[in-house]
Amino acid sequence: MFHPLPIYVGLRYVRARSTRFFVSFITWASLIGVCVGVAALIVILSVMNGFESELRDRLLSLSAPVRVTAAPAYASAQSASAAQPDWAHVAELVRGTPGVIDAAPYAELQALAVHGPEMVPVLLRGIDPTIPATVAELAHTIAQGRLEDLNAGSGRVIVGEVIAERLGLSPGDRLTLLVPTVNADGTPAPKLRELQVAGVFEVGLQDHDATLIFANLADVHGLGPAGTVSEGLRVRVRDVLAAPAVAARLRAQLPRELEVSDWTRDNANYFRAIRIEKTMMSLILLLIVAVAAFNIVAMLVMVVTDKRTDIAIMRTFGAAPRRVMGIFITQGLVIGWLGVALGAVLGLLLALHVDSIVPFLERTFRFQIFDADVFYITAIPSEVHWGNVAVIALAALLLTALATIYPAIRAARTAPAEALRYE
């Protein structure tokens, strides 16, 4: 016999048709359960990866990967003096850092936008539309108007799509901006400024479309007194995933009066929530594989009971207990690993073709998963990470391997004399 005995007999048991219908049924249920569990894990995690990438792209469409601002202690000190960081010199230092493409100055101011009876809180952001970094960041989001219309002293602004909808604004309308300021004696002295809407931008993210208004950098400086306008640099990097490393290099070379932050810190809550959801979803779906593994245990226990005579005969001919264990471990591993392989193939096929499968299901069953009137994202994205696939497959293989241990030990402990007493 050229085959190792445990593998040879174990494969024969897998191929043999059982006379017990229930054993055969549990065998197929175990295989299908492992297959479905692995496929569901791959598809769900791929879709969640796609949503994470979509969210990251939308966040970074108007959020700089790296920002350089005045440190809080320095910012509070400059409210009492006219001293300002030399942002032009800082920008030169930043541009010379490895991994940085460009840097553009910006200024931000909290205000209230008023049009008719409606009023919404907004963040007025001043930009320089002549800098390539600003154009690359904002130009593709403008739905109406042009970025070039934000000339210095023109009093023109580009508002978010949600702001325009709430206030009933369109290009050419007038918008009143109320800037909360205080006098030297501490009494409130709000400042009013009438601006003209030059355009509307849309990112597809509530945090941007419902809060941001863009204006020329010089106009924002003219709206708020010293200390009320926060300034800094918005830094573009070659690889957004390497932004934390670039930020660390900038912190090492810039003065302590300047603070460097990256998009992973600014939006940590979003991605922490996604990581928690992915972890919990993985654990929940892994229970499907666990249930299938318990079915493998039940199936092997019944096979061991059914094959007591065969086990006794092999033990009588000198088969060691570890060889008997190997037979049933082989049988369980073949069933479990076949289910893992089929599940991985099915999961990858579904995950890689979600963009075709979902529209087909929507047309066939006449329903829509993401209504364009309600959701910003109207299609289900999918992004397969091969590391996730490997972890899922290894976890499923481990569970199915553990499921074979108890039945194999039980088979090895079968006493030949006891099993053959009534034969």
Coordinates of N, CA, C and O in Angstrom, one line a residue, residues 21-132:
F21 N -28.6 8.0 6.4 CA -28.9 9.2 5.8 C -28.6 10.4 6.6 O -28.1 11.4 6.1
F22 N -28.8 10.3 7.9 CA -28.6 11.5 8.8 C -27.1 11.9 8.8 O -26.7 13.0 8.8
V23 N -26.2 10.9 8.8 CA -24.8 11.2 8.8 C -24.4 11.9 7.5 O -23.7 12.9 7.5
S24 N -24.9 11.4 6.4 CA -24.7 12.0 5.1 C -25.2 13.4 5.0 O -24.6 14.4 4.5
F25 N -26.4 13.6 5.6 CA -27.0 15.0 5.6 C -26.1 16.0 6.4 O -25.9 17.1 6.0
I26 N -25.7 15.5 7.6 CA -24.9 16.4 8.4 C -23.5 16.7 7.8 O -23.0 17.8 7.9
T27 N -23.0 15.7 7.0 CA -21.7 16.0 6.3 C -21.9 17.1 5.3 O -21.1 18.0 5.2
W28 N -23.0 17.0 4.5 CA -23.2 18.1 3.5 C -23.6 19.4 4.2 O -23.2 20.5 3.7
A29 N -24.3 19.4 5.3 CA -24.7 20.6 6.0 C -23.4 21.3 6.6 O -23.3 22.5 6.5
S30 N -22.5 20.5 7.0 CA -21.2 21.0 7.6 C -20.4 21.7 6.4 O -19.9 22.8 6.6
L31 N -20.3 21.0 5.3 CA -19.6 21.6 4.2 C -20.2 22.9 3.7 O -19.5 23.9 3.5
I32 N -21.5 22.8 3.5 CA -22.2 24.1 3.1 C -22.1 25.2 4.1 O -21.9 26.3 3.7
G33 N -22.2 24.8 5.4 CA -22.1 25.8 6.4 C -20.8 26.5 6.4 O -20.7 27.8 6.5
V34 N -19.7 25.8 6.3 CA -18.4 26.4 6.2 C -18.2 27.2 5.0 O -17.7 28.3 5.0
C35 N -18.7 26.7 3.9 CA -18.7 27.5 2.6 C -19.4 28.8 2.7 O -18.9 29.9 2.3
V36 N -20.6 28.8 3.2 CA -21.4 30.0 3.3 C -20.8 31.0 4.3 O -20.7 32.2 4.1
G37 N -20.3 30.5 5.4 CA -19.7 31.3 6.4 C -18.4 32.1 5.9 O -18.3 33.3 6.1
V38 N -17.6 31.3 5.2 CA -16.4 31.9 4.6 C -16.7 32.9 3.5 O -16.2 34.0 3.5
A39 N -17.7 32.6 2.7 CA -18.1 33.5 1.6 C -18.7 34.7 2.2 O -18.4 35.8 1.7
A40 N -19.6 34.6 3.2 CA -20.2 35.8 3.8 C -19.2 36.7 4.4 O -19.2 37.9 4.3
L41 N -18.2 36.1 5.1 CA -17.1 36.9 5.7 C -16.4 37.7 4.7 O -16.1 38.9 4.8
I42 N -16.0 37.1 3.6 CA -15.2 37.7 2.5 C -16.0 38.8 1.9 O -15.5 40.0 1.7
V43 N -17.3 38.6 1.6 CA -18.1 39.6 0.9 C -18.4 40.8 1.8 O -18.2 42.0 1.4
I44 N -18.8 40.5 3.1 CA -19.1 41.6 4.0 C -17.9 42.5 4.3 O -17.9 43.7 4.3
L45 N -16.7 41.9 4.6 CA -15.5 42.6 4.8 C -15.1 43.4 3.6 O -14.6 44.5 3.7
S46 N -15.2 42.8 2.4 CA -14.9 43.6 1.2 C -15.8 44.8 1.0 O -15.3 45.9 0.6
V47 N -17.1 44.6 1.3 CA -18.0 45.8 1.1 C -17.7 46.8 2.2 O -17.7 48.0 1.9
M48 N -17.4 46.4 3.4 CA -17.0 47.4 4.4 C -15.7 48.1 4.1 O -15.5 49.3 4.4
N49 N -14.7 47.4 3.5 CA -13.5 48.0 3.0 C -13.8 49.0 2.0 O -13.2 50.1 1.9
G50 N -14.8 48.7 1.1 CA -15.1 49.6 0.0 C -15.8 50.9 0.6 O -15.5 52.0 0.2
F51 N -16.7 50.7 1.6 CA -17.3 51.9 2.3 C -16.2 52.7 3.0 O -16.3 54.0 3.0
E52 N -15.2 52.1 3.6 CA -14.2 52.8 4.3 C -13.3 53.6 3.3 O -13.0 54.8 3.6
S53 N -13.0 53.0 2.2 CA -12.3 53.8 1.1 C -13.1 54.9 0.6 O -12.5 56.0 0.3
E54 N -14.4 54.7 0.4 CA -15.2 55.8 -0.1 C -15.3 56.9 0.9 O -15.2 58.1 0.5
L55 N -15.5 56.6 2.1 CA -15.5 57.6 3.2 C -14.2 58.3 3.3 O -14.2 59.6 3.4
R56 N -13.1 57.6 3.2 CA -11.8 58.3 3.2 C -11.6 59.2 2.0 O -11.1 60.4 2.2
D57 N -12.0 58.8 0.8 CA -11.9 59.7 -0.3 C -12.7 60.9 -0.2 O -12.3 62.0 -0.6
R58 N -13.9 60.8 0.4 CA -14.8 61.9 0.5 C -14.3 62.9 1.6 O -14.4 64.1 1.5
L59 N -13.8 62.3 2.7 CA -13.2 63.1 3.7 C -12.0 63.9 3.2 O -11.8 65.1 3.5
L60 N -11.1 63.3 2.4 CA -9.9 63.9 2.0 C -10.2 64.8 0.8 O -9.2 65.5 0.3
S61 N -11.4 64.8 0.2 CA -11.6 65.7 -0.9 C -11.5 67.1 -0.5 O -11.1 68.0 -1.3
L62 N -11.9 67.5 0.7 CA -11.7 68.8 1.2 C -11.0 68.9 2.5 O -10.9 70.0 3.1
S63 N -10.5 67.8 3.0 CA -9.7 67.8 4.2 C -8.3 67.5 3.9 O -8.0 66.5 3.2
A64 N -7.4 68.4 4.2 CA -6.0 68.2 3.9 C -5.4 67.0 4.6 O -5.7 66.7 5.8
P65 N -4.6 66.2 3.9 CA -4.0 65.0 4.6 C -3.1 65.4 5.8 O -3.1 64.7 6.8
V66 N -2.5 66.6 5.7 CA -1.7 67.1 6.8 C -1.9 68.6 6.9 O -2.0 69.3 5.9
R67 N -2.1 69.1 8.1 CA -2.3 70.5 8.4 C -1.2 71.0 9.4 O -0.8 70.3 10.3
V68 N -0.7 72.2 9.1 CA 0.2 72.9 10.0 C -0.5 74.2 10.5 O -0.9 75.0 9.7
T69 N -0.6 74.3 11.8 CA -1.3 75.4 12.4 C -0.4 75.9 13.6 O 0.6 75.3 14.0
A70 N -0.8 77.1 14.1 CA -0.1 77.6 15.3 C -0.6 76.8 16.5 O -1.7 76.5 16.6
A71 N 0.4 76.5 17.4 CA 0.1 75.7 18.6 C -0.9 76.5 19.4 O -0.9 77.8 19.4
P72 N -1.8 75.9 20.2 CA -2.8 76.6 21.0 C -2.2 77.7 21.9 O -2.8 78.8 22.0
A73 N -1.1 77.4 22.5 CA -0.5 78.5 23.4 C 0.0 79.7 22.6 O -0.2 80.8 23.0
Y74 N 0.5 79.4 21.4 CA 1.0 80.5 20.6 C -0.2 81.2 20.0 O -0.2 82.4 19.8
A75 N -1.2 80.5 19.6 CA -2.4 81.2 19.0 C -3.1 82.1 20.0 O -3.5 83.2 19.7
S76 N -3.2 81.7 21.3 CA -3.8 82.6 22.3 C -2.9 83.8 22.6 O -3.4 84.9 22.9
A77 N -1.6 83.6 22.5 CA -0.7 84.7 22.7 C -0.7 85.7 21.6 O -0.6 86.9 21.8
Q78 N -1.0 85.3 20.4 CA -1.0 86.2 19.3 C -2.3 87.0 19.2 O -2.3 88.0 18.5
S79 N -3.3 86.7 20.0 CA -4.5 87.5 20.1 C -4.2 88.8 20.8 O -5.0 89.8 20.6
A80 N -3.2 88.8 21.6 CA -2.9 90.1 22.3 C -1.8 90.9 21.6 O -1.4 91.9 22.0
S81 N -1.2 90.3 20.5 CA -0.2 91.0 19.8 C -0.4 90.8 18.3 O -1.2 90.0 17.9
A82 N 0.3 91.5 17.5 CA 0.1 91.4 16.0 C 1.1 90.4 15.4 O 1.2 90.3 14.2
A83 N 1.9 89.7 16.2 CA 2.9 88.8 15.7 C 2.2 87.6 15.0 O 1.2 87.1 15.5
Q84 N 2.7 87.3 13.9 CA 2.1 86.2 13.1 C 3.3 85.3 12.6 O 4.4 85.8 12.4
P85 N 3.1 84.0 12.5 CA 4.1 83.1 12.0 C 4.4 83.5 10.5 O 3.5 84.0 9.8
D86 N 5.6 83.3 10.1 CA 6.0 83.6 8.7 C 5.6 82.4 7.9 O 6.4 81.5 7.7
W87 N 4.3 82.4 7.5 CA 3.8 81.2 6.8 C 4.5 81.0 5.4 O 4.6 79.8 5.0
A88 N 5.0 82.0 4.8 CA 5.7 81.8 3.5 C 7.0 81.0 3.8 O 7.3 80.1 3.0
H89 N 7.7 81.4 4.8 CA 8.9 80.6 5.2 C 8.6 79.2 5.6 O 9.3 78.2 5.2
V90 N 7.5 79.1 6.4 CA 7.1 77.7 6.8 C 6.7 76.9 5.6 O 7.0 75.7 5.5
A91 N 6.0 77.5 4.6 CA 5.6 76.7 3.4 C 6.8 76.2 2.7 O 6.8 75.1 2.1
E92 N 7.9 77.0 2.6 CA 9.1 76.6 1.9 C 9.7 75.4 2.6 O 10.2 74.4 2.0
L93 N 9.7 75.4 4.0 CA 10.3 74.3 4.7 C 9.4 73.0 4.5 O 10.0 71.9 4.3
V94 N 8.1 73.2 4.5 CA 7.2 72.1 4.3 C 7.4 71.5 2.9 O 7.5 70.2 2.8
R95 N 7.5 72.3 1.9 CA 7.6 71.8 0.5 C 8.9 71.0 0.3 O 9.0 70.1 -0.5
G96 N 9.9 71.3 1.1 CA 11.2 70.5 1.0 C 11.2 69.2 1.8 O 12.2 68.5 1.8
T97 N 10.1 68.9 2.4 CA 10.1 67.6 3.2 C 9.8 66.4 2.3 O 8.9 66.5 1.4
P98 N 10.5 65.3 2.4 CA 10.2 64.1 1.6 C 8.7 63.7 1.7 O 8.2 63.6 2.9
G99 N 8.1 63.4 0.6 CA 6.7 62.9 0.7 C 5.7 64.0 0.5 O 4.5 63.7 0.3
V100 N 6.1 65.3 0.5 CA 5.2 66.4 0.3 C 5.1 66.9 -1.1 O 6.2 67.0 -1.8
I101 N 3.9 67.1 -1.7 CA 3.8 67.6 -3.0 C 3.7 69.1 -3.0 O 4.5 69.8 -3.8
D102 N 2.9 69.7 -2.2 CA 2.7 71.2 -2.2 C 2.0 71.6 -0.8 O 1.5 70.7 -0.1
A103 N 2.1 72.8 -0.5 CA 1.4 73.4 0.6 C 0.8 74.7 0.3 O 1.3 75.5 -0.5
A104 N -0.4 74.9 0.8 CA -1.2 76.2 0.5 C -1.7 76.8 1.8 O -2.2 76.0 2.7
P105 N -1.6 78.1 1.9 CA -2.1 78.7 3.2 C -3.7 78.8 3.2 O -4.3 78.7 2.1
Y106 N -4.2 78.8 4.4 CA -5.7 78.9 4.5 C -5.9 79.7 5.8 O -5.1 79.8 6.7
A107 N -7.2 80.1 5.9 CA -7.7 80.8 7.2 C -9.1 80.4 7.4 O -9.9 80.2 6.4
E108 N -9.5 80.2 8.6 CA -10.9 79.8 8.9 C -11.5 80.6 10.0 O -10.8 81.1 10.9
L109 N -12.8 80.8 9.9 CA -13.5 81.7 10.8 C -14.9 81.1 11.0 O -15.6 80.8 10.0
Q110 N -15.3 81.0 12.3 CA -16.7 80.6 12.6 C -17.6 81.7 12.4 O -17.4 82.9 12.8
A111 N -18.8 81.5 11.8 CA -19.8 82.5 11.5 C -21.2 81.9 11.4 O -21.4 80.7 11.5
L112 N -22.1 82.8 11.2 CA -23.5 82.4 10.9 C -23.9 83.0 9.6 O -23.7 84.2 9.3
A113 N -24.5 82.1 8.7 CA -24.9 82.5 7.4 C -26.4 82.8 7.5 O -27.2 81.9 8.0
V114 N -26.8 83.9 7.0 CA -28.2 84.3 7.1 C -28.8 84.7 5.7 O -28.1 85.4 4.9
H115 N -29.9 84.1 5.4 CA -30.6 84.4 4.1 C -32.1 84.3 4.3 O -32.6 83.2 4.6
G116 N -32.8 85.5 4.3 CA -34.2 85.5 4.6 C -34.4 85.1 6.1 O -33.6 85.6 7.0
P117 N -35.4 84.3 6.4 CA -35.6 84.0 7.8 C -34.7 82.8 8.3 O -34.7 82.6 9.5
E118 N -33.9 82.2 7.4 CA -33.1 81.1 7.8 C -31.7 81.5 8.2 O -31.2 82.5 7.7
M119 N -31.2 80.7 9.2 CA -29.8 81.0 9.7 C -29.1 79.7 10.0 O -29.7 78.8 10.7
V120 N -27.9 79.5 9.5 CA -27.2 78.2 9.8 C -25.7 78.6 10.2 O -25.1 79.5 9.7
P121 N -25.2 77.8 11.2 CA -23.8 78.0 11.5 C -22.9 77.4 10.4 O -23.1 76.4 9.9
V122 N -21.8 78.2 10.1 CA -20.9 77.7 9.0 C -19.5 78.0 9.4 O -19.2 78.7 10.4
L123 N -18.6 77.4 8.7 CA -17.1 77.6 8.8 C -16.7 78.2 7.5 O -16.7 77.6 6.5
L124 N -16.3 79.5 7.6 CA -15.8 80.2 6.5 C -14.3 79.9 6.3 O -13.5 80.2 7.2
R125 N -13.9 79.4 5.2 CA -12.5 79.0 4.9 C -12.0 79.9 3.8 O -12.5 79.9 2.7
G126 N -10.9 80.6 4.1 CA -10.2 81.4 3.1 C -9.2 80.6 2.4 O -8.3 79.9 3.0
I127 N -9.1 80.7 1.1 CA -8.2 80.0 0.2 C -7.6 80.9 -0.8 O -8.2 82.0 -1.1
D128 N -6.5 80.5 -1.4 CA -5.9 81.3 -2.5 C -6.1 80.5 -3.8 O -5.5 79.5 -4.0
P129 N -7.1 80.9 -4.6 CA -7.4 80.1 -5.8 C -6.4 80.1 -6.9 O -6.5 79.4 -7.9
T130 N -5.3 80.8 -6.7 CA -4.2 80.8 -7.7 C -3.1 79.7 -7.4 O -2.3 79.5 -8.3
I131 N -3.2 79.1 -6.2 CA -2.2 78.1 -5.9 C -2.6 76.7 -6.4 O -3.8 76.3 -6.2
P132 N -1.8 76.0 -7.1 CA -2.1 74.7 -7.7 C -2.7 73.7 -6.6 O -3.6 72.9 -6.9

